[in-house]
Amino acid sequence: MNWPADYHLHTPLCRHAKGEPGEYAARALALGLDEIGFSDHSPMKRDNFDNWRMRFDQLDEYVAKVRQAQKAFPALSIKLGLEVDFLPGHEDWIQDLARRHPWDYFIGSVHYVAESWALDNPEDIRKWAERDPIEVWSVYFERLGLAAESKLFDIIGHADLPKKFGIYPKQDVTPLFERFLQKAARSGVAVELNTAGLRKVCREIYPSRAFLDLAARHKIPITFGSDAHAPEEVGSDFAAALDLARAAGYTETWRFNQRERVKRRL
Ligand code: ZN
Ligand code: FE
Ligand code: FE
Ligand code: ZN
């Protein structure tokens, strides 16, 4: 089987994942993957911003861990990435992070729809009840569009994340998808098929078939990611992700090396 690269893997440095990079790599080899990439949650400028990411002083340790796995698994291509939170106003910080190491790619993810609310945080799920879902989805996709336009990222992470807990607006969200995809098309950023959604209440890959059909029409490149927070999650449901990509008309995926991309047939 010719599997796509799994570009969305975490490490214990983010404080909510388990297993060292070497264990993720061993799992990938056992599954027959030929390329993976680590993309742990990026540090924020302030270490007390939240409690689910590495501290700034752990960034070098993170890179060293990935380098160590590269040395231990020469048969596997292992890329150095980062899942970077996009918040308006954090652009300078993200540029600063980009200059610190020879990254292969940055995944830009929107989790925060307000300065202190990450909409996917189970500890803050009650905040959903205080707002109309369409408001949350709208702010989210507005920010996702800014992330695409910022040119700070190679890949946009879990594009329809607000569906995680199965809370959907009663309104049609197609215009939100469409506005984001127009911006993504102009910027050239890729979108990932993230299989973690299958493990959440929404029971669906991020993004949905409807979103991906529109993305294909806009010729948005795609990558694949399990968003593994444990070694056994590497490559999970990649067969389903491949089926989804093909159903939407995709025949290619992208691979990244030092922030340059090359096409691969699916
Ligand atoms: Zn995480
Ligand atoms: Fe994320
Ligand atoms: Fe992630
Ligand atoms: Zn994620």
Tab-separated table of C-alpha atoms and ligand atoms in Angstrom:
chain	number	residue	atom	x	y	z
A	1	MET	CA	0.000	0.000	0.000
A	2	ASN	CA	1.285	3.436	-0.952
A	3	TRP	CA	0.265	5.472	2.097
A	4	PRO	CA	0.406	9.248	2.226
A	5	ALA	CA	2.743	10.817	4.797
A	6	ASP	CA	1.284	11.281	8.283
A	7	TYR	CA	2.159	14.907	8.991
A	8	HIS	CA	0.280	15.465	12.239
A	9	LEU	CA	1.933	13.749	15.210
A	10	HIS	CA	2.307	15.059	18.757
A	11	THR	CA	4.850	14.383	21.522
A	12	PRO	CA	4.559	14.344	25.342
A	13	LEU	CA	6.017	17.871	25.480
A	14	CYS	CA	2.491	19.222	24.884
A	15	ARG	CA	1.408	17.612	28.169
A	16	HIS	CA	-1.583	15.704	26.719
A	17	ALA	CA	0.109	13.141	24.442
A	18	LYS	CA	2.026	9.986	25.298
A	19	GLY	CA	4.870	8.047	23.681
A	20	GLU	CA	8.241	9.249	22.465
A	21	PRO	CA	8.874	10.092	18.786
A	22	GLY	CA	10.742	6.797	18.357
A	23	GLU	CA	7.607	4.866	19.333
A	24	TYR	CA	5.565	6.809	16.756
A	25	ALA	CA	8.241	6.083	14.157
A	26	ALA	CA	8.270	2.353	14.962
A	27	ARG	CA	4.493	2.247	14.574
A	28	ALA	CA	4.700	4.062	11.225
A	29	LEU	CA	7.270	1.568	9.909
A	30	ALA	CA	5.139	-1.366	11.085
A	31	LEU	CA	2.202	0.068	9.127
A	32	GLY	CA	4.315	0.520	6.001
A	33	LEU	CA	4.394	4.323	5.942
A	34	ASP	CA	7.502	5.792	4.331
A	35	GLU	CA	7.193	9.329	5.701
A	36	ILE	CA	5.876	10.974	8.870
A	37	GLY	CA	6.205	14.407	10.401
A	38	PHE	CA	5.990	15.712	13.949
A	39	SER	CA	3.854	18.780	14.504
A	40	ASP	CA	3.510	19.295	18.213
A	41	HIS	CA	1.623	22.259	19.677
A	42	SER	CA	3.815	25.353	19.355
A	43	PRO	CA	4.874	27.403	22.348
A	44	MET	CA	3.153	30.734	22.907
A	45	LYS	CA	4.961	33.934	23.722
A	46	ARG	CA	3.651	33.555	27.274
A	47	ASP	CA	4.090	30.076	28.777
A	48	ASN	CA	1.020	30.531	30.983
A	49	PHE	CA	-1.239	31.159	27.946
A	50	ASP	CA	-2.740	27.680	28.493
A	51	ASN	CA	-1.627	24.248	29.698
A	52	TRP	CA	-1.675	22.082	26.576
A	53	ARG	CA	1.528	22.945	24.723
A	54	MET	CA	5.299	22.870	25.160
A	55	ARG	CA	6.963	25.721	27.020
A	56	PHE	CA	9.124	28.042	25.003
A	57	ASP	CA	12.279	26.750	26.685
A	58	GLN	CA	11.373	23.231	25.436
A	59	LEU	CA	11.445	24.124	21.740
A	60	ASP	CA	15.088	23.061	21.282
A	61	GLU	CA	14.392	19.837	23.197
A	62	TYR	CA	11.485	19.127	20.830
A	63	VAL	CA	13.707	19.564	17.783
A	64	ALA	CA	16.395	17.371	19.404
A	65	LYS	CA	13.821	14.604	20.028
A	66	VAL	CA	12.789	14.642	16.363
A	67	ARG	CA	16.435	14.634	15.221
A	68	GLN	CA	17.091	11.671	17.526
A	69	ALA	CA	14.203	9.733	15.942
A	70	GLN	CA	15.565	10.575	12.483
A	71	LYS	CA	18.904	9.031	13.452
A	72	ALA	CA	17.323	5.963	15.039
A	73	PHE	CA	15.039	5.264	12.029
A	74	PRO	CA	17.055	5.852	8.861
A	75	ALA	CA	14.573	3.749	6.846
A	76	LEU	CA	11.798	6.233	7.557
A	77	SER	CA	11.637	9.823	6.375
A	78	ILE	CA	10.828	11.967	9.433
A	79	LYS	CA	9.965	15.622	8.964
A	80	LEU	CA	10.212	18.453	11.456
A	81	GLY	CA	7.008	20.440	11.699
A	82	LEU	CA	4.994	22.365	14.228
A	83	GLU	CA	1.246	22.818	14.796
A	84	VAL	CA	1.099	26.548	15.297
A	85	ASP	CA	-1.897	28.296	16.813
A	86	PHE	CA	-3.100	31.187	14.737
A	87	LEU	CA	-4.505	34.116	16.684
A	88	PRO	CA	-4.806	37.578	15.154
A	89	GLY	CA	-1.923	39.673	16.511
A	90	HIS	CA	0.415	36.698	16.959
A	91	GLU	CA	1.968	37.005	13.471
A	92	ASP	CA	5.308	38.391	14.689
A	93	TRP	CA	5.637	35.574	17.190
A	94	ILE	CA	4.943	32.965	14.503
A	95	GLN	CA	7.591	34.537	12.246
A	96	ASP	CA	10.000	34.458	15.157
A	97	LEU	CA	9.319	30.707	15.648
A	98	ALA	CA	9.798	30.103	11.923
A	99	ARG	CA	13.302	31.557	12.043
A	100	ARG	CA	14.444	29.426	14.966
A	101	HIS	CA	14.834	26.037	13.240
A	102	PRO	CA	14.931	24.629	9.705
A	103	TRP	CA	11.286	23.482	9.784
A	104	ASP	CA	9.893	21.285	7.035
A	105	TYR	CA	6.377	22.702	7.438
A	106	PHE	CA	4.057	24.666	9.702
A	107	ILE	CA	0.477	23.522	10.223
A	108	GLY	CA	-1.639	26.563	11.016
A	109	SER	CA	-4.499	25.696	13.345
A	110	VAL	CA	-7.234	27.846	14.785
A	111	HIS	CA	-8.342	26.599	18.191
A	112	TYR	CA	-8.947	29.985	19.833
A	113	VAL	CA	-12.052	31.910	18.832
A	114	ALA	CA	-11.503	34.376	21.693
A	115	GLU	CA	-8.362	35.318	23.601
A	116	SER	CA	-9.046	32.645	26.209
A	117	TRP	CA	-11.421	30.151	24.587
A	118	ALA	CA	-10.179	27.211	22.521
A	119	LEU	CA	-13.424	25.860	21.055
A	120	ASP	CA	-12.188	22.265	21.001
A	121	ASN	CA	-11.147	22.154	24.666
A	122	PRO	CA	-13.384	19.626	26.480
A	123	GLU	CA	-12.844	21.559	29.729
A	124	ASP	CA	-14.503	24.595	28.178
A	125	ILE	CA	-17.337	22.873	26.346
A	126	ARG	CA	-19.938	24.747	28.407
A	127	LYS	CA	-18.905	27.959	26.652
A	128	TRP	CA	-20.668	26.625	23.576
A	129	ALA	CA	-23.975	26.878	25.447
A	130	GLU	CA	-23.476	30.609	25.997
A	131	ARG	CA	-23.370	31.393	22.263
A	132	ASP	CA	-25.233	30.707	19.059
A	133	PRO	CA	-23.272	28.036	17.134
A	134	ILE	CA	-23.309	30.168	13.960
A	135	GLU	CA	-21.447	32.929	15.827
A	136	VAL	CA	-18.723	30.518	16.905
A	137	TRP	CA	-18.441	28.917	13.469
A	138	SER	CA	-18.311	32.368	11.815
A	139	VAL	CA	-15.538	33.701	14.051
A	140	TYR	CA	-13.642	30.446	13.585
A	141	PHE	CA	-13.778	30.551	9.775
A	142	GLU	CA	-12.987	34.267	9.728
A	143	ARG	CA	-9.800	33.494	11.682
A	144	LEU	CA	-9.050	30.480	9.482
A	145	GLY	CA	-9.232	32.791	6.462
A	146	LEU	CA	-6.788	35.194	8.127
A	147	ALA	CA	-4.489	32.243	8.837
A	148	ALA	CA	-4.561	31.273	5.148
A	149	GLU	CA	-3.937	34.844	4.019
A	150	SER	CA	-1.075	35.325	6.489
A	151	LYS	CA	1.221	33.078	4.374
A	152	LEU	CA	2.727	31.912	7.663
A	153	PHE	CA	1.625	28.309	7.111
A	154	ASP	CA	2.105	25.485	4.634
A	155	ILE	CA	-0.935	23.506	5.745
A	156	ILE	CA	-4.203	24.452	7.462
A	157	GLY	CA	-5.047	21.995	10.274
A	158	HIS	CA	-8.422	20.297	10.877
A	159	ALA	CA	-10.296	22.916	8.846
A	160	ASP	CA	-13.825	22.313	10.171
A	161	LEU	CA	-12.816	21.801	13.814
A	162	PRO	CA	-15.983	23.485	15.244
A	163	LYS	CA	-17.902	20.267	14.461
A	164	LYS	CA	-15.812	18.343	17.014
A	165	PHE	CA	-18.541	18.066	19.675
A	166	GLY	CA	-21.324	17.681	17.112
A	167	ILE	CA	-22.597	21.233	17.641
A	168	TYR	CA	-23.717	22.523	14.242
A	169	PRO	CA	-25.458	25.802	13.321
A	170	LYS	CA	-28.945	25.472	11.884
A	171	GLN	CA	-27.874	27.845	9.097
A	172	ASP	CA	-26.091	26.666	5.947
A	173	VAL	CA	-22.324	26.941	6.560
A	174	THR	CA	-21.367	26.646	2.865
A	175	PRO	CA	-20.706	30.417	2.587
A	176	LEU	CA	-18.210	30.168	5.484
A	177	PHE	CA	-16.390	27.327	3.712
A	178	GLU	CA	-16.494	29.184	0.411
A	179	ARG	CA	-15.033	32.434	1.799
A	180	PHE	CA	-12.219	30.542	3.489
A	181	LEU	CA	-11.463	28.465	0.390
A	182	GLN	CA	-11.224	31.534	-1.831
A	183	LYS	CA	-8.567	32.912	0.517
A	184	ALA	CA	-6.799	29.547	0.705
A	185	ALA	CA	-6.756	29.283	-3.096
A	186	ARG	CA	-5.184	32.727	-3.419
A	187	SER	CA	-2.514	31.986	-0.826
A	188	GLY	CA	-1.638	28.487	-2.078
A	189	VAL	CA	-1.885	26.887	1.372
A	190	ALA	CA	-2.794	23.185	1.646
A	191	VAL	CA	-5.567	21.695	3.782
A	192	GLU	CA	-5.075	18.490	5.753
A	193	LEU	CA	-7.374	15.483	5.939
A	194	ASN	CA	-7.239	14.922	9.683
A	195	THR	CA	-8.605	11.581	10.851
A	196	ALA	CA	-8.859	12.587	14.538
A	197	GLY	CA	-12.423	13.736	13.844
A	198	LEU	CA	-13.393	10.056	13.535
A	199	ARG	CA	-12.356	9.615	17.176
A	200	LYS	CA	-14.498	12.566	18.392
A	201	VAL	CA	-18.235	13.106	18.910
A	202	CYS	CA	-18.640	14.267	15.290
A	203	ARG	CA	-17.371	10.861	14.046
A	204	GLU	CA	-16.156	12.390	10.821
A	205	ILE	CA	-12.806	13.240	9.239
A	206	TYR	CA	-11.894	16.958	9.284
A	207	PRO	CA	-12.931	18.409	6.878
A	208	SER	CA	-16.305	17.028	5.769
A	209	ARG	CA	-17.066	15.633	2.309
A	210	ALA	CA	-19.044	18.806	1.499
A	211	PHE	CA	-16.048	20.987	2.403
A	212	LEU	CA	-13.613	18.790	0.495
A	213	ASP	CA	-15.759	18.796	-2.655
A	214	LEU	CA	-15.569	22.613	-2.620
A	215	ALA	CA	-11.838	22.515	-1.837
A	216	ALA	CA	-11.237	20.253	-4.842
A	217	ARG	CA	-13.119	22.699	-7.043
A	218	HIS	CA	-10.749	25.439	-5.817
A	219	LYS	CA	-7.777	23.098	-6.458
A	220	ILE	CA	-6.614	23.350	-2.842
A	221	PRO	CA	-3.690	20.924	-2.246
A	222	ILE	CA	-4.137	18.302	0.474
A	223	THR	CA	-2.011	16.507	3.053
A	224	PHE	CA	-2.908	13.781	5.556
A	225	GLY	CA	-2.627	13.625	9.330
A	226	SER	CA	-3.793	11.345	12.127
A	227	ASP	CA	-3.306	14.015	14.817
A	228	ALA	CA	-1.885	11.151	16.880
A	229	HIS	CA	-1.476	11.859	20.579
A	230	ALA	CA	-0.305	8.245	21.167
A	231	PRO	CA	1.849	5.877	19.049
A	232	GLU	CA	-1.079	3.537	18.307
A	233	GLU	CA	-2.903	6.412	16.591
A	234	VAL	CA	-0.275	6.874	13.855
A	235	GLY	CA	-1.839	6.428	10.426
A	236	SER	CA	-5.223	5.721	11.939
A	237	ASP	CA	-8.084	5.536	9.418
A	238	PHE	CA	-5.812	6.489	6.539
A	239	ALA	CA	-7.719	4.095	4.249
A	240	ALA	CA	-10.892	6.085	4.971
A	241	ALA	CA	-9.044	9.364	4.390
A	242	LEU	CA	-7.752	8.115	1.031
A	243	ASP	CA	-11.279	7.054	0.051
A	244	LEU	CA	-12.581	10.504	0.999
A	245	ALA	CA	-9.863	12.302	-0.966
A	246	ARG	CA	-10.487	10.180	-4.057
A	247	ALA	CA	-14.252	10.580	-3.770
A	248	ALA	CA	-13.762	14.356	-3.828
A	249	GLY	CA	-11.674	13.961	-6.996
A	250	TYR	CA	-8.164	14.257	-5.593
A	251	THR	CA	-5.367	12.361	-7.363
A	252	GLU	CA	-2.395	14.052	-5.676
A	253	THR	CA	-1.055	14.963	-2.259
A	254	TRP	CA	1.871	17.166	-1.235
A	255	ARG	CA	5.028	16.464	0.709
A	256	PHE	CA	7.146	19.121	2.369
A	257	ASN	CA	10.863	19.563	2.826
A	258	GLN	CA	12.264	22.736	4.422
A	259	ARG	CA	9.024	24.484	3.543
A	260	GLU	CA	9.230	23.576	-0.164
A	261	ARG	CA	6.580	21.259	-1.523
A	262	VAL	CA	6.505	18.458	-4.031
A	263	LYS	CA	3.529	16.630	-5.514
A	264	ARG	CA	2.958	12.900	-5.064
A	265	ARG	CA	0.339	10.714	-6.764
A	266	LEU	CA	-2.214	9.336	-4.360
B	1	ZN	ZN	-3.273	18.170	21.030
B	2	FE	FE	-5.199	21.240	16.682
B	3	FE	FE	-2.761	18.310	16.669
B	4	ZN	ZN	-4.667	19.323	16.299
